[in-house]
PDB file of C-alpha atoms in Angstrom:
ATOM      1  CA  UNK A   1       0.698 -19.413   9.377  1.00 47.00           C
ATOM      2  CA  UNK A   2      -1.009 -16.468  11.726  1.00 51.00           C
ATOM      3  CA  UNK A   3      -3.994 -19.111  12.437  1.00 56.00           C
ATOM      4  CA  UNK A   4      -1.000 -21.061  13.832  1.00 53.00           C
ATOM      5  CA  UNK A   5       0.320 -18.380  15.416  1.00 54.00           C
ATOM      6  CA  UNK A   6      -3.078 -17.629  17.026  1.00 64.00           C
ATOM      7  CA  UNK A   7      -3.773 -20.854  18.252  1.00 66.00           C
ATOM      8  CA  UNK A   8      -0.372 -21.062  20.206  1.00 65.00           C
ATOM      9  CA  UNK A   9      -0.805 -17.832  22.516  1.00 62.00           C
ATOM     10  CA  UNK A  10      -4.346 -19.232  22.768  1.00 71.00           C
ATOM     11  CA  UNK A  11      -2.579 -22.572  24.639  1.00 75.00           C
ATOM     12  CA  UNK A  12      -0.380 -20.460  26.176  1.00 63.00           C
ATOM     13  CA  UNK A  13      -2.835 -18.642  27.922  1.00 63.00           C
ATOM     14  CA  UNK A  14      -4.669 -21.291  28.796  1.00 75.00           C
ATOM     15  CA  UNK A  15      -1.839 -22.980  30.540  1.00 70.00           C
ATOM     16  CA  UNK A  16      -0.574 -19.481  32.171  1.00 66.00           C
ATOM     17  CA  UNK A  17      -3.839 -18.801  33.819  1.00 63.00           C
ATOM     18  CA  UNK A  18      -4.326 -22.816  34.447  1.00 66.00           C
ATOM     19  CA  UNK A  19      -1.180 -22.378  36.933  1.00 63.00           C
ATOM     20  CA  UNK A  20      -2.649 -19.385  38.392  1.00 66.00           C
ATOM     21  CA  UNK A  21      -5.472 -21.321  38.936  1.00 64.00           C
ATOM     22  CA  UNK A  22      -3.272 -24.435  40.624  1.00 56.00           C
ATOM     23  CA  UNK A  23      -2.013 -21.656  42.686  1.00 59.00           C
ATOM     24  CA  UNK A  24      -5.679 -20.569  44.038  1.00 60.00           C
ATOM     25  CA  UNK A  25      -6.843 -23.589  44.539  1.00 61.00           C
ATOM     26  CA  UNK A  26      -3.657 -24.638  47.013  1.00 64.00           C
ATOM     27  CA  UNK A  27      -3.824 -21.054  47.831  1.00 61.00           C
ATOM     28  CA  UNK A  28      -2.382 -22.377  51.614  1.00 61.00           C
ATOM     29  CA  UNK A  29      -0.154 -25.497  50.831  1.00 62.00           C
ATOM     30  CA  UNK A  30       3.192 -23.218  49.442  1.00 59.00           C
ATOM     31  CA  UNK A  31       4.766 -26.315  47.972  1.00 61.00           C
ATOM     32  CA  UNK A  32       2.957 -25.877  45.453  1.00 54.00           C
ATOM     33  CA  UNK A  33       5.303 -23.276  44.308  1.00 56.00           C
ATOM     34  CA  UNK A  34       7.735 -26.117  43.803  1.00 60.00           C
ATOM     35  CA  UNK A  35       5.289 -28.764  42.352  1.00 66.00           C
ATOM     36  CA  UNK A  36       6.179 -29.879  39.025  1.00 71.00           C
ATOM     37  CA  UNK A  37       2.751 -29.542  37.330  1.00 61.00           C
ATOM     38  CA  UNK A  38       2.568 -25.792  37.817  1.00 53.00           C
ATOM     39  CA  UNK A  39       6.159 -25.346  36.714  1.00 62.00           C
ATOM     40  CA  UNK A  40       5.477 -27.143  33.869  1.00 64.00           C
ATOM     41  CA  UNK A  41       2.117 -25.600  33.403  1.00 69.00           C
ATOM     42  CA  UNK A  42       3.315 -22.086  33.708  1.00 61.00           C
ATOM     43  CA  UNK A  43       6.857 -22.310  32.474  1.00 64.00           C
ATOM     44  CA  UNK A  44       5.221 -23.736  28.951  1.00 70.00           C
ATOM     45  CA  UNK A  45       2.468 -21.721  28.859  1.00 63.00           C
ATOM     46  CA  UNK A  46       5.130 -18.584  28.829  1.00 72.00           C
ATOM     47  CA  UNK A  47       7.289 -20.829  26.263  1.00 72.00           C
ATOM     48  CA  UNK A  48       4.455 -21.494  23.989  1.00 70.00           C
ATOM     49  CA  UNK A  49       2.947 -17.773  24.026  1.00 63.00           C
ATOM     50  CA  UNK A  50       6.696 -16.349  22.886  1.00 66.00           C
ATOM     51  CA  UNK A  51       7.431 -19.420  20.447  1.00 68.00           C
ATOM     52  CA  UNK A  52       3.902 -18.934  18.727  1.00 61.00           C
ATOM     53  CA  UNK A  53       4.638 -15.056  19.157  1.00 60.00           C
ATOM     54  CA  UNK A  54       7.548 -14.723  16.821  1.00 58.00           C
ATOM     55  CA  UNK A  55       7.864 -17.872  14.730  1.00 56.00           C
ATOM     56  CA  UNK A  56       5.132 -16.621  12.512  1.00 54.00           C
ATOM     57  CA  UNK A  57       7.893 -13.898  12.330  1.00 51.00           C
ATOM     58  CA  UNK A  58      10.883 -16.182  11.314  1.00 50.00           C
ATOM     59  CA  UNK A  59       9.162 -18.509   8.760  1.00 49.00           C
ATOM     60  CA  UNK A  60       8.222 -15.482   7.219  1.00 48.00           C
ATOM     61  CA  UNK A  61      12.013 -14.075   7.161  1.00 44.00           C
ATOM     62  CA  UNK A  62      10.583 -10.184   8.406  1.00 45.00           C
ATOM     63  CA  UNK A  63       9.165  -9.511   4.930  1.00 48.00           C
ATOM     64  CA  UNK A  64       8.926 -13.307   3.011  1.00 54.00           C
ATOM     65  CA  UNK A  65      12.301 -12.505   1.140  1.00 65.00           C
ATOM     66  CA  UNK A  66      12.213 -14.767  -1.913  1.00 77.00           C
ATOM     67  CA  UNK A  67      15.589 -16.018  -2.569  1.00 77.00           C
ATOM     68  CA  UNK A  68      16.773 -16.298  -7.227  1.00 81.00           C
ATOM     69  CA  UNK A  69      12.863 -14.943  -6.984  1.00 88.00           C
ATOM     70  CA  UNK A  70      11.417 -12.954 -10.578  1.00 93.00           C
ATOM     71  CA  UNK A  71      10.347  -9.658 -10.653  1.00 94.00           C
ATOM     72  CA  UNK A  72       6.778  -8.797 -10.990  1.00 95.00           C
ATOM     73  CA  UNK A  73       3.935  -5.657 -10.678  1.00 95.00           C
ATOM     74  CA  UNK A  74       2.688  -5.832  -7.169  1.00 93.00           C
ATOM     75  CA  UNK A  75      -0.761  -4.286  -6.932  1.00 93.00           C
ATOM     76  CA  UNK A  76      -1.729  -2.899  -3.128  1.00 92.00           C
ATOM     77  CA  UNK A  77      -5.355  -3.320  -2.709  1.00 92.00           C
ATOM     78  CA  UNK A  78      -5.639  -3.718   1.350  1.00 93.00           C
ATOM     79  CA  UNK A  79      -2.931  -2.196   4.110  1.00 93.00           C
ATOM     80  CA  UNK A  80      -3.430  -3.290   7.664  1.00 93.00           C
ATOM     81  CA  UNK A  81      -0.417  -3.123  10.147  1.00 92.00           C
ATOM     82  CA  UNK A  82      -0.674  -6.166  12.357  1.00 90.00           C
ATOM     83  CA  UNK A  83       0.668  -4.278  15.537  1.00 89.00           C
ATOM     84  CA  UNK A  84       3.522  -5.839  16.183  1.00 87.00           C
ATOM     85  CA  UNK A  85       6.479  -3.853  15.654  1.00 86.00           C
ATOM     86  CA  UNK A  86      10.444  -5.119  15.112  1.00 83.00           C
ATOM     87  CA  UNK A  87      12.246  -2.145  16.541  1.00 81.00           C
ATOM     88  CA  UNK A  88      10.330   0.094  16.326  1.00 85.00           C
ATOM     89  CA  UNK A  89       8.922  -0.543  12.603  1.00 87.00           C
ATOM     90  CA  UNK A  90       5.415  -1.646  12.142  1.00 90.00           C
ATOM     91  CA  UNK A  91       5.175  -4.995  10.725  1.00 90.00           C
ATOM     92  CA  UNK A  92       2.381  -4.517   7.852  1.00 92.00           C
ATOM     93  CA  UNK A  93      -0.079  -7.042   5.890  1.00 93.00           C
ATOM     94  CA  UNK A  94      -0.105  -6.192   2.155  1.00 94.00           C
ATOM     95  CA  UNK A  95      -2.739  -7.650   0.128  1.00 95.00           C
ATOM     96  CA  UNK A  96      -1.779  -8.008  -3.687  1.00 95.00           C
ATOM     97  CA  UNK A  97      -2.954  -8.438  -6.917  1.00 95.00           C
ATOM     98  CA  UNK A  98       0.911  -9.225  -8.884  1.00 95.00           C
ATOM     99  CA  UNK A  99       1.202  -9.330 -12.575  1.00 95.00           C
ATOM    100  CA  UNK A 100       4.312 -11.840 -13.812  1.00 94.00           C
ATOM    101  CA  UNK A 101       5.933 -10.626 -16.946  1.00 92.00           C
ATOM    102  CA  UNK A 102       4.088 -13.092 -18.980  1.00 91.00           C
ATOM    103  CA  UNK A 103       0.908 -11.363 -17.660  1.00 90.00           C
ATOM    104  CA  UNK A 104      -0.297 -14.079 -15.462  1.00 92.00           C
ATOM    105  CA  UNK A 105      -1.990 -12.500 -12.023  1.00 94.00           C
ATOM    106  CA  UNK A 106      -3.008 -14.345  -8.672  1.00 95.00           C
ATOM    107  CA  UNK A 107      -3.195 -13.136  -6.209  1.00 95.00           C
ATOM    108  CA  UNK A 108      -1.817 -13.512  -2.543  1.00 94.00           C
ATOM    109  CA  UNK A 109      -0.562 -11.533   0.820  1.00 94.00           C
ATOM    110  CA  UNK A 110       3.170 -10.307   2.139  1.00 93.00           C
ATOM    111  CA  UNK A 111       3.336  -9.480   5.854  1.00 91.00           C
ATOM    112  CA  UNK A 112       6.596  -7.513   5.463  1.00 89.00           C
ATOM    113  CA  UNK A 113       8.428  -5.133   8.352  1.00 88.00           C
ATOM    114  CA  UNK A 114       8.240  -1.650   6.547  1.00 88.00           C
ATOM    115  CA  UNK A 115       9.656   2.142   8.353  1.00 87.00           C
ATOM    116  CA  UNK A 116       7.705   4.115   9.039  1.00 87.00           C
ATOM    117  CA  UNK A 117       9.209   6.787   6.856  1.00 86.00           C
ATOM    118  CA  UNK A 118       8.622   4.229   3.356  1.00 85.00           C
ATOM    119  CA  UNK A 119       4.592   3.451   5.077  1.00 85.00           C
ATOM    120  CA  UNK A 120       2.557   6.285   3.243  1.00 81.00           C
ATOM    121  CA  UNK A 121       4.058   4.612  -0.229  1.00 81.00           C
ATOM    122  CA  UNK A 122       2.400   1.793   0.978  1.00 87.00           C
ATOM    123  CA  UNK A 123      -1.258   3.220  -0.314  1.00 85.00           C
ATOM    124  CA  UNK A 124      -4.812   0.841  -2.399  1.00 85.00           C
ATOM    125  CA  UNK A 125      -3.763   0.980  -5.545  1.00 84.00           C
ATOM    126  CA  UNK A 126      -0.063   2.024  -5.821  1.00 86.00           C
ATOM    127  CA  UNK A 127       1.509  -0.328  -8.048  1.00 90.00           C
ATOM    128  CA  UNK A 128       5.213  -1.982  -6.243  1.00 91.00           C
ATOM    129  CA  UNK A 129       7.312  -4.240  -7.122  1.00 92.00           C
ATOM    130  CA  UNK A 130       8.323  -7.843  -5.752  1.00 93.00           C
ATOM    131  CA  UNK A 131       9.836 -11.063  -6.208  1.00 94.00           C
ATOM    132  CA  UNK A 132       7.905 -13.942  -7.376  1.00 94.00           C
ATOM    133  CA  UNK A 133       9.409 -17.872  -6.005  1.00 90.00           C
ATOM    134  CA  UNK A 134       8.911 -21.153  -5.909  1.00 87.00           C
ATOM    135  CA  UNK A 135       5.620 -22.235  -5.479  1.00 87.00           C
ATOM    136  CA  UNK A 136       4.295 -18.666  -5.990  1.00 88.00           C
ATOM    137  CA  UNK A 137       5.761 -17.803  -2.980  1.00 90.00           C
ATOM    138  CA  UNK A 138       5.548 -13.796  -3.191  1.00 92.00           C
ATOM    139  CA  UNK A 139       7.625 -10.822  -1.126  1.00 90.00           C
ATOM    140  CA  UNK A 140       9.262  -7.629  -1.264  1.00 89.00           C
ATOM    141  CA  UNK A 141      12.941  -6.916  -2.974  1.00 89.00           C
ATOM    142  CA  UNK A 142      15.825  -6.029  -0.624  1.00 85.00           C
ATOM    143  CA  UNK A 143      18.797  -4.102  -1.377  1.00 83.00           C
ATOM    144  CA  UNK A 144      20.962  -6.090  -4.562  1.00 86.00           C
ATOM    145  CA  UNK A 145      17.807  -8.418  -6.290  1.00 88.00           C
ATOM    146  CA  UNK A 146      16.335  -7.561  -9.544  1.00 91.00           C
ATOM    147  CA  UNK A 147      13.196  -5.544 -10.211  1.00 91.00           C
ATOM    148  CA  UNK A 148      11.666  -3.781 -12.899  1.00 91.00           C
ATOM    149  CA  UNK A 149      12.686  -1.004 -15.017  1.00 90.00           C
ATOM    150  CA  UNK A 150      10.398   2.413 -14.807  1.00 85.00           C
ATOM    151  CA  UNK A 151       9.294   1.317 -18.332  1.00 85.00           C
ATOM    152  CA  UNK A 152       8.374  -2.214 -17.866  1.00 89.00           C
ATOM    153  CA  UNK A 153       7.222  -1.623 -14.552  1.00 88.00           C
ATOM    154  CA  UNK A 154       4.912   1.645 -16.108  1.00 82.00           C
ATOM    155  CA  UNK A 155       3.826  -0.220 -19.068  1.00 85.00           C
ATOM    156  CA  UNK A 156       2.430  -3.309 -16.741  1.00 89.00           C
ATOM    157  CA  UNK A 157       0.712  -1.113 -14.543  1.00 86.00           C
ATOM    158  CA  UNK A 158      -0.996   0.350 -16.955  1.00 83.00           C
ATOM    159  CA  UNK A 159      -2.911  -2.841 -18.320  1.00 85.00           C
ATOM    160  CA  UNK A 160      -3.932  -3.380 -14.895  1.00 88.00           C
ATOM    161  CA  UNK A 161      -4.841  -0.223 -14.809  1.00 83.00           C
ATOM    162  CA  UNK A 162      -7.027  -0.710 -17.152  1.00 83.00           C
ATOM    163  CA  UNK A 163      -7.931  -3.795 -16.971  1.00 85.00           C
ATOM    164  CA  UNK A 164      -8.899  -3.149 -13.245  1.00 82.00           C
ATOM    165  CA  UNK A 165     -11.341   0.311 -14.499  1.00 76.00           C
ATOM    166  CA  UNK A 166      -8.494   2.579 -12.234  1.00 74.00           C
ATOM    167  CA  UNK A 167      -7.876   4.963 -15.997  1.00 77.00           C
ATOM    168  CA  UNK A 168      -9.331   4.736 -18.855  1.00 81.00           C
ATOM    169  CA  UNK A 169      -8.135   3.630 -22.349  1.00 85.00           C
ATOM    170  CA  UNK A 170      -8.899   7.106 -23.060  1.00 84.00           C
ATOM    171  CA  UNK A 171      -6.804   8.617 -20.228  1.00 83.00           C
ATOM    172  CA  UNK A 172      -3.938   6.171 -21.261  1.00 84.00           C
ATOM    173  CA  UNK A 173      -3.737   7.126 -24.519  1.00 86.00           C
ATOM    174  CA  UNK A 174      -3.127  11.355 -23.520  1.00 88.00           C
ATOM    175  CA  UNK A 175      -0.583   9.576 -20.889  1.00 83.00           C
ATOM    176  CA  UNK A 176       1.163   7.717 -23.486  1.00 83.00           C
ATOM    177  CA  UNK A 177       0.970  10.401 -25.876  1.00 88.00           C
ATOM    178  CA  UNK A 178       0.351  13.462 -24.662  1.00 91.00           C
ATOM    179  CA  UNK A 179       2.672  16.532 -23.658  1.00 92.00           C
ATOM    180  CA  UNK A 180       3.110  17.300 -20.351  1.00 91.00           C
ATOM    181  CA  UNK A 181       2.521  21.140 -19.130  1.00 93.00           C
ATOM    182  CA  UNK A 182      -0.244  22.792 -16.095  1.00 92.00           C
ATOM    183  CA  UNK A 183      -3.262  24.314 -15.852  1.00 94.00           C
ATOM    184  CA  UNK A 184      -4.810  27.247 -13.700  1.00 94.00           C
ATOM    185  CA  UNK A 185      -8.213  25.563 -12.146  1.00 94.00           C
ATOM    186  CA  UNK A 186     -11.327  28.547 -12.903  1.00 96.00           C
ATOM    187  CA  UNK A 187     -14.242  26.803 -11.642  1.00 95.00           C
ATOM    188  CA  UNK A 188     -14.734  24.084 -10.194  1.00 92.00           C
ATOM    189  CA  UNK A 189     -18.620  22.643  -9.802  1.00 92.00           C
ATOM    190  CA  UNK A 190     -19.177  19.139  -7.898  1.00 89.00           C
ATOM    191  CA  UNK A 191     -21.494  15.902  -9.637  1.00 84.00           C
ATOM    192  CA  UNK A 192     -22.523  15.291  -6.166  1.00 75.00           C
ATOM    193  CA  UNK A 193     -21.402  15.016  -1.943  1.00 74.00           C
ATOM    194  CA  UNK A 194     -18.560  16.155  -1.672  1.00 66.00           C
ATOM    195  CA  UNK A 195     -17.898  13.774   1.597  1.00 67.00           C
ATOM    196  CA  UNK A 196     -17.820  10.790  -1.185  1.00 67.00           C
ATOM    197  CA  UNK A 197     -15.371   8.762  -1.755  1.00 70.00           C
ATOM    198  CA  UNK A 198     -14.290   9.629  -5.142  1.00 75.00           C
ATOM    199  CA  UNK A 199     -16.962  12.574  -6.607  1.00 84.00           C
ATOM    200  CA  UNK A 200     -16.543  13.494  -9.762  1.00 86.00           C
ATOM    201  CA  UNK A 201     -16.690  17.456 -11.139  1.00 90.00           C
ATOM    202  CA  UNK A 202     -16.637  19.719 -13.508  1.00 93.00           C
ATOM    203  CA  UNK A 203     -13.336  21.841 -13.768  1.00 93.00           C
ATOM    204  CA  UNK A 204     -12.978  25.543 -15.708  1.00 95.00           C
ATOM    205  CA  UNK A 205      -9.360  25.448 -16.519  1.00 95.00           C
ATOM    206  CA  UNK A 206      -7.248  27.686 -18.270  1.00 95.00           C
ATOM    207  CA  UNK A 207      -4.593  25.504 -19.700  1.00 94.00           C
ATOM    208  CA  UNK A 208      -0.909  26.816 -20.783  1.00 94.00           C
ATOM    209  CA  UNK A 209       0.573  24.996 -23.512  1.00 93.00           C
ATOM    210  CA  UNK A 210       4.137  24.087 -24.173  1.00 90.00           C
ATOM    211  CA  UNK A 211       4.563  27.146 -26.471  1.00 91.00           C
ATOM    212  CA  UNK A 212       3.137  29.374 -23.614  1.00 91.00           C
ATOM    213  CA  UNK A 213      -0.402  30.279 -25.108  1.00 93.00           C
ATOM    214  CA  UNK A 214      -3.101  30.131 -22.711  1.00 94.00           C
ATOM    215  CA  UNK A 215      -6.343  28.019 -24.169  1.00 94.00           C
ATOM    216  CA  UNK A 216      -9.230  27.391 -21.352  1.00 95.00           C
ATOM    217  CA  UNK A 217     -10.752  24.464 -21.090  1.00 94.00           C
ATOM    218  CA  UNK A 218     -13.626  22.440 -18.964  1.00 93.00           C
ATOM    219  CA  UNK A 219     -13.631  18.929 -18.446  1.00 91.00           C
ATOM    220  CA  UNK A 220     -15.745  16.853 -16.239  1.00 89.00           C
ATOM    221  CA  UNK A 221     -13.425  14.552 -14.465  1.00 85.00           C
ATOM    222  CA  UNK A 222     -13.239  12.039 -11.323  1.00 82.00           C
ATOM    223  CA  UNK A 223     -11.678  12.253  -8.322  1.00 80.00           C
ATOM    224  CA  UNK A 224     -10.819  10.780  -4.821  1.00 74.00           C
ATOM    225  CA  UNK A 225     -12.333  13.169  -2.209  1.00 74.00           C
ATOM    226  CA  UNK A 226      -9.271  13.901  -0.829  1.00 71.00           C
ATOM    227  CA  UNK A 227      -8.467  15.652  -3.817  1.00 77.00           C
ATOM    228  CA  UNK A 228     -11.128  18.128  -4.227  1.00 83.00           C
ATOM    229  CA  UNK A 229      -9.338  20.738  -1.689  1.00 84.00           C
ATOM    230  CA  UNK A 230      -6.537  20.243  -4.178  1.00 85.00           C
ATOM    231  CA  UNK A 231      -8.617  21.178  -7.206  1.00 89.00           C
ATOM    232  CA  UNK A 232      -9.956  24.743  -5.368  1.00 91.00           C
ATOM    233  CA  UNK A 233      -9.750  28.294  -7.927  1.00 94.00           C
ATOM    234  CA  UNK A 234      -6.607  28.999  -8.310  1.00 93.00           C
ATOM    235  CA  UNK A 235      -5.011  26.267  -7.977  1.00 92.00           C
ATOM    236  CA  UNK A 236      -2.183  24.692 -10.584  1.00 92.00           C
ATOM    237  CA  UNK A 237      -2.040  21.164 -11.509  1.00 91.00           C
ATOM    238  CA  UNK A 238       0.269  19.273 -13.389  1.00 90.00           C
ATOM    239  CA  UNK A 239      -1.347  18.277 -16.515  1.00 91.00           C
ATOM    240  CA  UNK A 240      -0.788  16.160 -19.549  1.00 92.00           C
ATOM    241  CA  UNK A 241      -3.475  17.291 -23.310  1.00 93.00           C
ATOM    242  CA  UNK A 242      -3.043  16.649 -26.846  1.00 93.00           C
ATOM    243  CA  UNK A 243      -1.465  18.916 -29.121  1.00 91.00           C
ATOM    244  CA  UNK A 244      -4.054  19.319 -31.350  1.00 90.00           C
ATOM    245  CA  UNK A 245      -6.663  18.705 -29.025  1.00 91.00           C
ATOM    246  CA  UNK A 246      -6.172  20.355 -25.531  1.00 90.00           C
ATOM    247  CA  UNK A 247      -9.519  19.861 -24.727  1.00 88.00           C
ATOM    248  CA  UNK A 248      -8.528  15.740 -23.984  1.00 91.00           C
ATOM    249  CA  UNK A 249      -6.274  15.836 -20.928  1.00 91.00           C
ATOM    250  CA  UNK A 250      -4.876  14.169 -17.294  1.00 88.00           C
ATOM    251  CA  UNK A 251      -4.548  15.806 -14.540  1.00 87.00           C
ATOM    252  CA  UNK A 252      -1.678  14.422 -12.644  1.00 75.00           C
ATOM    253  CA  UNK A 253      -0.541  16.212  -9.746  1.00 53.00           C
ATOM    254  CA  UNK A 254      -0.741  19.943  -7.863  1.00 46.00           C
ATOM    255  CA  UNK A 255       1.832  22.595  -9.162  1.00 42.00           C
ATOM    256  CA  UNK A 256       3.407  25.620  -7.891  1.00 40.00           C
ATOM    257  CA  UNK A 257       3.421  27.798 -10.760  1.00 40.00           C
ATOM    258  CA  UNK A 258       6.637  28.992 -10.374  1.00 41.00           C
ATOM    259  CA  UNK A 259       7.895  25.861 -10.964  1.00 37.00           C
ATOM    260  CA  UNK A 260       5.936  25.368 -13.915  1.00 37.00           C
ATOM    261  CA  UNK A 261       6.933  28.589 -14.938  1.00 40.00           C
ATOM    262  CA  UNK A 262      11.087  27.701 -14.246  1.00 40.00           C
ATOM    263  CA  UNK A 263      10.348  23.826 -15.864  1.00 37.00           C
ATOM    264  CA  UNK A 264       9.388  25.980 -19.571  1.00 38.00           C
ATOM    265  CA  UNK A 265      11.858  28.437 -18.840  1.00 37.00           C
ATOM    266  CA  UNK A 266      14.597  26.014 -18.280  1.00 35.00           C
ATOM    267  CA  UNK A 267      13.003  23.950 -21.860  1.00 35.00           C
TER     268      UNK A 267
END
C-alpha cells in the first residue's frame, strides 16, 4: 500500500509539473488556460495527488481496525513516525513481532494513529496488546475489543523475552519467585564505555529486606545507557530478590525512599 501511495503521488506531481510546463511553452496564448490538455493534467494531477495521500489511510482504517480479531501479544521492534498527522495526532509505523496464544510467531507492520500523550509508551521491545484477524491482519485493539489478561500477557512476554535474550532465565525465575523491596546504590563501577547503548555495571547495594534488615549486596548487571544516571550512588531502586539468596535480585525501577518506606509501613 505504501508503494501504491508513493507511485500515485509521483504521477500526480508529474502531471502537475507537465501542466505548468504546458503553460510555459504556450505563454503567448491566453487560450491555453481553457485547453482540455491543461485542465485534465492539472486537475487530474491534483486529484491523484490527494487520493494517493489519503487512500492508504482509508484502507488501513486509520490504524488497521481488525474486526472479530483474536487477542495476541505484540513486541515492538521499531517505531517510526510517517510524517502524516490526523487531527494533529501523528501516524506511526510499528514493526511488531506477534506471538499468538498457540505460541506461533510472525512479524508484521502496523500503521496507526497514536495520540501524542501515548506515544512515549510505544518503545522498542515494549509489549503491546494486538488483535489478529483473517489473513494475519494485525491491528491495535480499540475500546470494547478483547485483549489478553495482564497475567496472560506477562506470561507470554516472559517466554518471548527469554527467547530473544532480553532477560535471562535466572532473572525470570527471580521475578516470578522473589519478593519486592528496595535498595540504595552505594557504589557504581562501569565495565566499559558509559556512552554505549547498553552498559555493564557493577553495583554495590544496601538491600532492605521485607523484615527491614539491611544486607550489603554486589551485583553485575547490564542496563540501557540511558539508565546510568538513575543508578548513581545514593539512588534508591526497586528490586525483586530471592528471600534465601538476597544476592540474586533484579532491579526494576528507580524509587523514592519515602515511597518505599511507606509501602512497608502500610503493609
